[in-house]
Short mmCIF file of C-alpha atoms and ligand atoms in Angstrom, two decimals:
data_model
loop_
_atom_site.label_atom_id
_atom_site.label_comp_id
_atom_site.label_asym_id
_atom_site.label_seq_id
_atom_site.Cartn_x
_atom_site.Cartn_y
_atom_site.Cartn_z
CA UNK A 1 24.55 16.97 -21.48
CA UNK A 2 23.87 17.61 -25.15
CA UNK A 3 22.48 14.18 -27.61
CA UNK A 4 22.24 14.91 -31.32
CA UNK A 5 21.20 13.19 -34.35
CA UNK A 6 20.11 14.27 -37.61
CA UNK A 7 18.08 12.44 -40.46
CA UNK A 8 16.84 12.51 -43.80
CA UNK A 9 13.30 11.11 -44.49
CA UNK A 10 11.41 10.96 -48.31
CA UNK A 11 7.84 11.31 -48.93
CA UNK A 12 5.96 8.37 -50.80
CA UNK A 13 2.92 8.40 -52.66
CA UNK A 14 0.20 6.10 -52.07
CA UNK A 15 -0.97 3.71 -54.82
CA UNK A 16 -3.78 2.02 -52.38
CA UNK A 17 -4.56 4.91 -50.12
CA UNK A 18 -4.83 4.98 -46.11
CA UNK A 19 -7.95 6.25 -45.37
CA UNK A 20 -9.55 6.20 -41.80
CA UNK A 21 -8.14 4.95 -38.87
CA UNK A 22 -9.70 1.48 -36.14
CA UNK A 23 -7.93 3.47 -33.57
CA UNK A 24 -7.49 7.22 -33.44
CA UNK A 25 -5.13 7.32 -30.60
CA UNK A 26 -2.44 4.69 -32.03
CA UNK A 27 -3.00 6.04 -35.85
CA UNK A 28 -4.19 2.10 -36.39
CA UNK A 29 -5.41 2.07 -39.83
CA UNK A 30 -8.76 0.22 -41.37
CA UNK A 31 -7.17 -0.88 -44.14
CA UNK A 32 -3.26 -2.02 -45.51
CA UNK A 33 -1.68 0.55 -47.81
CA UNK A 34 1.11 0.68 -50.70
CA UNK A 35 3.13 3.51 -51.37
CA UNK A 36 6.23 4.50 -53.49
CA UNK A 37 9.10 6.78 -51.50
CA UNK A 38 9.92 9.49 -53.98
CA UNK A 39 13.27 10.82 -54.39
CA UNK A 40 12.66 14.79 -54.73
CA UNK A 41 10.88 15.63 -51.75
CA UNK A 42 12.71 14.87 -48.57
CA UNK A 43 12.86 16.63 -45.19
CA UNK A 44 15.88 17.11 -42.86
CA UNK A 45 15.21 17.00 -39.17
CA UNK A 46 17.88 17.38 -36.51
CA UNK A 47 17.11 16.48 -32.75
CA UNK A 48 19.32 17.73 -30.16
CA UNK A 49 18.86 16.48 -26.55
CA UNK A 50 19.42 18.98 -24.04
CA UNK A 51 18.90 19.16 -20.13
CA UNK A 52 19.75 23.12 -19.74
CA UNK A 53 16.63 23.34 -22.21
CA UNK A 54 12.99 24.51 -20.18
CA UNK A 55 10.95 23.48 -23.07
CA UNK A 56 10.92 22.03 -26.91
CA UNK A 57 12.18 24.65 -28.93
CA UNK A 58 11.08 23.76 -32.68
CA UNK A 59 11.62 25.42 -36.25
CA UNK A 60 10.57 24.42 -39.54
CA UNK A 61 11.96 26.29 -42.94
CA UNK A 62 13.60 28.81 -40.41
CA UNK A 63 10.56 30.11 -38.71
CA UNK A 64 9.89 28.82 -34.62
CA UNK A 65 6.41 26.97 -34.34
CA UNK A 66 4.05 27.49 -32.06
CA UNK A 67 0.38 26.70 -30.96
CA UNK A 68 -1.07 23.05 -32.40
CA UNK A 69 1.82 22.59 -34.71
CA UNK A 70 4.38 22.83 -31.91
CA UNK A 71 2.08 20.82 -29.63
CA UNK A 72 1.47 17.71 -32.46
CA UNK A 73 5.39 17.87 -32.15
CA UNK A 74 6.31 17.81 -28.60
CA UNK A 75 3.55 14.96 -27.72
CA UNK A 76 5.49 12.73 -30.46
CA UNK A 77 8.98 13.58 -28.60
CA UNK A 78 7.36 12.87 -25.02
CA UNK A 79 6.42 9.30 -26.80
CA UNK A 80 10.45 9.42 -27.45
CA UNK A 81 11.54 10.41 -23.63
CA UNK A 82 9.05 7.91 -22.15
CA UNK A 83 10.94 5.13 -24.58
CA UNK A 84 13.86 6.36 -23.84
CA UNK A 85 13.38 7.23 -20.15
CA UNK A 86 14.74 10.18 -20.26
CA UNK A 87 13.03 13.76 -19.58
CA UNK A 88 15.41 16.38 -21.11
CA UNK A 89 13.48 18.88 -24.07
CA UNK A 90 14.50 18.89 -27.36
CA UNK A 91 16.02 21.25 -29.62
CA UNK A 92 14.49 20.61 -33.15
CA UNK A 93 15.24 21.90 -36.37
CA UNK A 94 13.61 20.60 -39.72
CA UNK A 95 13.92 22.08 -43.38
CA UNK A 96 11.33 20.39 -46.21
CA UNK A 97 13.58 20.50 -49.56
CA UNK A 98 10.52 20.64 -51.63
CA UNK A 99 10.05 23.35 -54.47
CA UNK A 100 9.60 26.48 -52.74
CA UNK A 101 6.09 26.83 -52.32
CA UNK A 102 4.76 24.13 -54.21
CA UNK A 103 2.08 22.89 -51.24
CA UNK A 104 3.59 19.56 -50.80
CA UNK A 105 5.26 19.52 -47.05
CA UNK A 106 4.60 16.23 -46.04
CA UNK A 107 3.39 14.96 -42.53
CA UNK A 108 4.50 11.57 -43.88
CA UNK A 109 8.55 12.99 -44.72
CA UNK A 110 8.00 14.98 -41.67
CA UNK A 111 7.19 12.31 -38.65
CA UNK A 112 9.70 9.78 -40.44
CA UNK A 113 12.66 12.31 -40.41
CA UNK A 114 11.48 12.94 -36.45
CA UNK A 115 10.79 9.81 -35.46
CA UNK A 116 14.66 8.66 -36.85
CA UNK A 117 16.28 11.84 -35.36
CA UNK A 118 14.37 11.52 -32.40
CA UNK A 119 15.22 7.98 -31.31
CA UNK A 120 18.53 7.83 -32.43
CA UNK A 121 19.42 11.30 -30.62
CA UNK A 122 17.43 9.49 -27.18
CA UNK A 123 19.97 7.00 -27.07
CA UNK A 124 17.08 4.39 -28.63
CA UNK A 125 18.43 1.98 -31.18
CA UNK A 126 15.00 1.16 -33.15
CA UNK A 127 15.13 -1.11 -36.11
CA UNK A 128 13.17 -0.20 -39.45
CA UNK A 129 9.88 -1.85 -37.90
CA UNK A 130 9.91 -0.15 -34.70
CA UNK A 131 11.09 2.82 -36.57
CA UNK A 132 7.97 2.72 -38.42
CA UNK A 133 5.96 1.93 -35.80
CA UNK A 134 6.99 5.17 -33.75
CA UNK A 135 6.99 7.53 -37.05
CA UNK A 136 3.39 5.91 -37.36
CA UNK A 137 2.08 8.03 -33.94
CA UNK A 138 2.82 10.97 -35.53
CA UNK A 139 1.23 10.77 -38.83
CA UNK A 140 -0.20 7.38 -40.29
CA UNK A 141 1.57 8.19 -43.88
CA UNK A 142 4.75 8.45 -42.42
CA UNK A 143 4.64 4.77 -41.25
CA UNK A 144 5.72 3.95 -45.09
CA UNK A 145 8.75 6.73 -45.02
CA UNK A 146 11.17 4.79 -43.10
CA UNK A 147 11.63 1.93 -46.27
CA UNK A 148 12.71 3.31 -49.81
CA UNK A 149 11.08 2.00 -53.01
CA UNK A 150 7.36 -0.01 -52.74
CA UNK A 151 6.22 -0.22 -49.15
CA UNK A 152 3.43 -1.49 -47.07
CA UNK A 153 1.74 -0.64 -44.05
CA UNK A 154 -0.12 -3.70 -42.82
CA UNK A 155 -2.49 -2.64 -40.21
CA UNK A 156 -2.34 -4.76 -38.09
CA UNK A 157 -4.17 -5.43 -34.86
CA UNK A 158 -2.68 -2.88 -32.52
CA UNK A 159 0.15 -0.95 -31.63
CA UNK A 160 3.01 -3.69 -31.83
CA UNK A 161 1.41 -5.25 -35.59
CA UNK A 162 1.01 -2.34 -37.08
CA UNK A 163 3.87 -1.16 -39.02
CA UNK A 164 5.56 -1.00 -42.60
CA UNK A 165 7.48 -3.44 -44.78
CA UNK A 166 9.24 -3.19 -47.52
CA UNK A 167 7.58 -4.51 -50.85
CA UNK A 168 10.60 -3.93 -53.23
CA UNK A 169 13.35 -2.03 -53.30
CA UNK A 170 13.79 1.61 -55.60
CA UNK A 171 16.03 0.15 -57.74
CA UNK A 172 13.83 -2.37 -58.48
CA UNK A 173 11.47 -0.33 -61.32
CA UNK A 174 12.53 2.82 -62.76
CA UNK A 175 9.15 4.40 -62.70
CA UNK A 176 8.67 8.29 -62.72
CA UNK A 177 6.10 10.14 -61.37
CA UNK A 178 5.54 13.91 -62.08
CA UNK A 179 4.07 15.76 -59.49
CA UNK A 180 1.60 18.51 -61.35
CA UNK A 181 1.64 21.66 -58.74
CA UNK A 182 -1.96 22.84 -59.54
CA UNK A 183 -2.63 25.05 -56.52
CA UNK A 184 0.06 26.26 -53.84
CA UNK A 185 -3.00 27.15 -50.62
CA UNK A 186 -3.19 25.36 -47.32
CA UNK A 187 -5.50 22.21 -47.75
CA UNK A 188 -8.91 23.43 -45.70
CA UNK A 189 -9.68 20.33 -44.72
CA UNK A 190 -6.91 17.94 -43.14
CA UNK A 191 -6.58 14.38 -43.76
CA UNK A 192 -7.15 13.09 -40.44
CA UNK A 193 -10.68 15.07 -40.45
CA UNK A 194 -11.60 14.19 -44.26
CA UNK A 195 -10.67 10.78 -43.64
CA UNK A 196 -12.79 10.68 -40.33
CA UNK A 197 -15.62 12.39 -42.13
CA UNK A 198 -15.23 9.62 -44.84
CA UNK A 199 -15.29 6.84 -42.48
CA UNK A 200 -18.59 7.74 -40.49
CA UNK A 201 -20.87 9.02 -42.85
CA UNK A 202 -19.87 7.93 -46.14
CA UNK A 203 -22.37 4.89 -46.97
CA UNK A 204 -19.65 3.51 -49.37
CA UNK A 205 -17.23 2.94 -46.72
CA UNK A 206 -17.75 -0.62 -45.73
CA UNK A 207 -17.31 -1.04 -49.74
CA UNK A 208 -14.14 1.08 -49.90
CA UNK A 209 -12.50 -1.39 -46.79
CA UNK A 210 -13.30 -4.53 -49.17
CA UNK A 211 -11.87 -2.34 -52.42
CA UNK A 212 -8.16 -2.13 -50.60
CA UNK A 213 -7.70 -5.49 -49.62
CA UNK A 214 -8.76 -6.75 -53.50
CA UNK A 215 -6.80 -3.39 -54.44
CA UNK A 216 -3.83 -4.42 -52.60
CA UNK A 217 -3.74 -8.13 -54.11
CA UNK A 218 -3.31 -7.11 -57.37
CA UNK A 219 -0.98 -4.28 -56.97
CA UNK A 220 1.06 -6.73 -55.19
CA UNK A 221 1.15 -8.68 -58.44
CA UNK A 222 1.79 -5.87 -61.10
CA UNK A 223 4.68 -4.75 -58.92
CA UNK A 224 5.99 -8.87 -59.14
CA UNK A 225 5.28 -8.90 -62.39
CA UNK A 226 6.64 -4.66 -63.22
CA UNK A 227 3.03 -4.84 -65.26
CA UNK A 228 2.71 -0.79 -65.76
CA UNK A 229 -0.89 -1.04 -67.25
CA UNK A 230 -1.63 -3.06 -64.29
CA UNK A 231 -0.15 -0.82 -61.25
CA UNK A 232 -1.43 2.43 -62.82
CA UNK A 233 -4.97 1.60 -63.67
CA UNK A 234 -4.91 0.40 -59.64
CA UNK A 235 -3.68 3.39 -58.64
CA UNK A 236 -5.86 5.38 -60.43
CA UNK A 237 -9.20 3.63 -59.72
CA UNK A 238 -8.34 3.66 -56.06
CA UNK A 239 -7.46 6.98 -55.64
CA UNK A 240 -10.58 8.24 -57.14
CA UNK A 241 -12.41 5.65 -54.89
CA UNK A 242 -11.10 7.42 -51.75
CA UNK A 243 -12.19 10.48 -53.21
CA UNK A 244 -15.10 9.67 -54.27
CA UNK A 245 -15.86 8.90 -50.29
CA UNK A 246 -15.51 12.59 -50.21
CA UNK A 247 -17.44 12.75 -52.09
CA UNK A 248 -19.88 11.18 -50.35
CA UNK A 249 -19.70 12.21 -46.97
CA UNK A 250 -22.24 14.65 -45.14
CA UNK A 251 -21.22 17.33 -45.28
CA UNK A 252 -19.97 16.51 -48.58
CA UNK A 253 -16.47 17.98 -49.20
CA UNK A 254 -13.64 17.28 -52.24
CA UNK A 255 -9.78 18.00 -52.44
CA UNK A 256 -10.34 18.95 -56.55
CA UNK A 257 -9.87 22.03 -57.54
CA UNK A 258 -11.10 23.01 -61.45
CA UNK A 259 -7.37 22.90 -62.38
CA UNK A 260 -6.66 19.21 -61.02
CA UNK A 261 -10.16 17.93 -63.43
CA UNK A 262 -8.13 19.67 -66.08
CA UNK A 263 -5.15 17.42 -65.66
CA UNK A 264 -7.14 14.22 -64.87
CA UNK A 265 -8.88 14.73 -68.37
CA UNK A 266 -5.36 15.46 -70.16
CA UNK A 267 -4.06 12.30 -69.09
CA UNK A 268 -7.77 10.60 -70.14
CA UNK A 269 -6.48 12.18 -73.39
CA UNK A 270 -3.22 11.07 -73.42
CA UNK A 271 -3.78 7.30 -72.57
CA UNK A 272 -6.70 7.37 -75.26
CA UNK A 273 -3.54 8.63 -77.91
CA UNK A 274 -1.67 5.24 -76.47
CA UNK A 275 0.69 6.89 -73.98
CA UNK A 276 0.35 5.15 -70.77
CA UNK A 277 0.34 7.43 -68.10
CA UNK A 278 -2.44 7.37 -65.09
CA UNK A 279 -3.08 9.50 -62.06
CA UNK A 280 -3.48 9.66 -58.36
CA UNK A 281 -4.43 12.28 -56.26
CA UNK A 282 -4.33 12.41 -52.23
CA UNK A 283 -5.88 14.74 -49.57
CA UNK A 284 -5.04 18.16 -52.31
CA UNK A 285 -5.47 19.12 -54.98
CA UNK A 286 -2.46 18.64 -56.61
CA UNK A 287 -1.98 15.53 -59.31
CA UNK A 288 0.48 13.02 -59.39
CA UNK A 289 0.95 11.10 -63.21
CA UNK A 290 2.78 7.67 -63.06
CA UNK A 291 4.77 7.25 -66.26
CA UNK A 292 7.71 5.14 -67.54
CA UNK A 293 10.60 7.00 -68.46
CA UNK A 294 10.54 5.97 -72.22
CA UNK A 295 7.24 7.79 -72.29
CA UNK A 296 8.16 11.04 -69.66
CA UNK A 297 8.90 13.08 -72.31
CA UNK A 298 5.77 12.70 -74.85
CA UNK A 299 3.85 13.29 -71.24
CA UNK A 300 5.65 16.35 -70.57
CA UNK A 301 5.25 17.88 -73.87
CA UNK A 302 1.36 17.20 -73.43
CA UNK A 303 1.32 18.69 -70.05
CA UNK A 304 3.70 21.90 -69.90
CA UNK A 305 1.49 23.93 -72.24
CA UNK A 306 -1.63 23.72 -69.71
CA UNK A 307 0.80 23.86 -66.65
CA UNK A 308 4.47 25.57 -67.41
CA UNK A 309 7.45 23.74 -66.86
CA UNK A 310 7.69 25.32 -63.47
CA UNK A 311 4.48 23.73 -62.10
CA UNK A 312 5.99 20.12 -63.37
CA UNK A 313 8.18 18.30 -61.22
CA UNK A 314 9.44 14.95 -61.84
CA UNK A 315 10.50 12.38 -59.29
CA UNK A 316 11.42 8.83 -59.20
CA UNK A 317 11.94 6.25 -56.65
CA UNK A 318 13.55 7.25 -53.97
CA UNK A 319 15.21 5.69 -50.96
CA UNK A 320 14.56 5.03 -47.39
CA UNK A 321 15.98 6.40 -44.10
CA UNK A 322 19.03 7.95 -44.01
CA UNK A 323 21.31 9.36 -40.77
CA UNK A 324 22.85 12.50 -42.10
CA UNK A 325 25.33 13.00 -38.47
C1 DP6 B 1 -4.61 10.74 -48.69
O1 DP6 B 1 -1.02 10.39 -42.88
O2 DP6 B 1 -1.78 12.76 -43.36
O3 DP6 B 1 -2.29 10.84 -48.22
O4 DP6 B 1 -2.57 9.76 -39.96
O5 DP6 B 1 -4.23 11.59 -39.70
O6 DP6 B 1 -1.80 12.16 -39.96
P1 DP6 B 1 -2.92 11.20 -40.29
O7 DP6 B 1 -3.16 11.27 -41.86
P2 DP6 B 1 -2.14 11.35 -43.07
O8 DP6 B 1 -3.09 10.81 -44.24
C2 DP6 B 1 -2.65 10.51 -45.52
C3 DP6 B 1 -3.79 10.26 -46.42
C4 DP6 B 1 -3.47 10.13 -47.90
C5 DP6 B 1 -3.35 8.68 -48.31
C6 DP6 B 1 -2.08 7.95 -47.95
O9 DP6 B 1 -1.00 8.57 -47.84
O10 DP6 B 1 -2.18 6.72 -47.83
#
């Protein structure tokens, strides 16, 4: 017997960051986060259920995975099967439609694609909150890929309270944010270690906990009130907060690259001419710029001459879930 379901997920962007866990196993989080989904980088993931399978067979972009990549993949679809109660192996095959290359395959796009295909292929019908709270065991970013537009992942207090809402639709602000591709290598350092670096021997981290939850407030508000000013100067002093644990850790260790200080001091520049544009960075060194569309085009006049036009790609809010068969 052969079960098959397919599913599109979007990655988001966080504008208060996730960054170390209360409980490693369950991916509980020590703090709430806020993301935007973004509409131009979205993976595909089909499941297919089969009991003439001996084992997971899994490709991603074409190519069969293997070793800790393949592992981190079946251990999500044995939560499935045990859900489920069923024991047959999966046939999965996932494509990231992000520009070739560009370094920005997301866990988060990734384990919410999986976690829809998954279920729905199982025979599970999950609901956007369990849905969430399944896509969170594979990656904790992926918790806020299930709802389109603002979303937030309130931590909760363990496995059952700990899952995603959705803040406000994509429709609701037409926001854009450009995603500067400063550097194309493997990250050396993956979030779940940086952020568990962070978390024991940064001495700003008790700090950084009482940051979000302030943070979070008042993003909260400038996304009531669509106060641009408001939601990009959060983003930006938040982001740099989380590095800045990085910062701080021992070993010390950073996700900048010479080429990502570049672009945080052209938008310094460009905000000091009276464009408002601001910038967030997560666990690489690329840069993300949050502009309004009215002003997208003065920013990407400023930025193309240190970048090219083919290291600029511009997104907007994008949606949530979606069953493609
Ligand atoms: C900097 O979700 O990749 O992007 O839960 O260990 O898989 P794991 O980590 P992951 O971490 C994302 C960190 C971040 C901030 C964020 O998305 O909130």
């Amino acid at each position: 017997m052969k079960n098959h379901a397919k599913a599109r997920a979007h990655t988001n962007i966080a504008l208060v960051k996730y960054w170390g866990k209360a409980n490693e196993a369950l991916k509980l989080p020590t703090t709430n986060s806020l993301s935007l989904t973004l509409d131009r980088f979205y993976t595909d993931t089909s499941v297919t259920f089969d009991d003439q399978l001996p084992a997971d067979q899994i490709s991603l972009n074409g190519t069969a995975l293997e070793g800790p990549a393949a592992h981190r993949i079946t251990t999500f679809l044995d939560l499935v099967r045990t859900q489920a109660g069923i024991s047959s192996k999966a046939q999965v095959t996932t494509v990231n439609n992000v520009p070739t290359a560009a370094g920005l395959a997301s866990s988060a796009s990734g384990f919410a694609a999986l976690a829809a295909a998954a279920s729905r292929a199982s025979g599970l019908q999950l609901d956007h909150k369990q849905l969430s709270r399944l896509a969170r065991r594979g990656s904790g970013s992926a918790t806020r890929s299930i709802d389109g537009g603002f979303v937030e992942w309130h931590k909760g207090f363990g496995d059952r309270t700990s899952f995603a809402t959705q803040v406000a639709p994509a429709d609701y602000w037409n926001l854009n944010v450009i995603a500067i591709l400063v550097n194309q290598r493997q990250k050396q350092i993956s979030s779940s270690v940086g952020m568990k670096r962070s978390q024991t021997t940064s001495p700003y981290y008790r700090e950084w906990e009482k940051l979000c939850k302030h943070d979070l407030k008042k993003l909260k508000m400038a996304i009531s009130n669509r106060d641009f000013n408001c939601l990009g100067t959060i983003a930006e002093e938040n982001a740099m907060r989380m590095h800045a644990l990085t910062l701080s850790a021992a070993p010390d260790f950073s996700y900048f690259d010479a080429d990502s200080l570049k672009a945080m001091r052209l938008i310094h520049q460009l905000r000091a001419t009276g464009i408002p544009c601001y910038f967030t960075m997560d666990a690489g060194p690329n840069v993300k710029v949050l502009v309004e569309p009215k002003h997208l085009n003065a920013v990407l006049a400023a930025l193309t001459p240190a970048f090219g036009a083919n290291q600029l790609v511009v997104a907007a809010p994008g949606p949530g879930i979606q069953y493609l068969t």
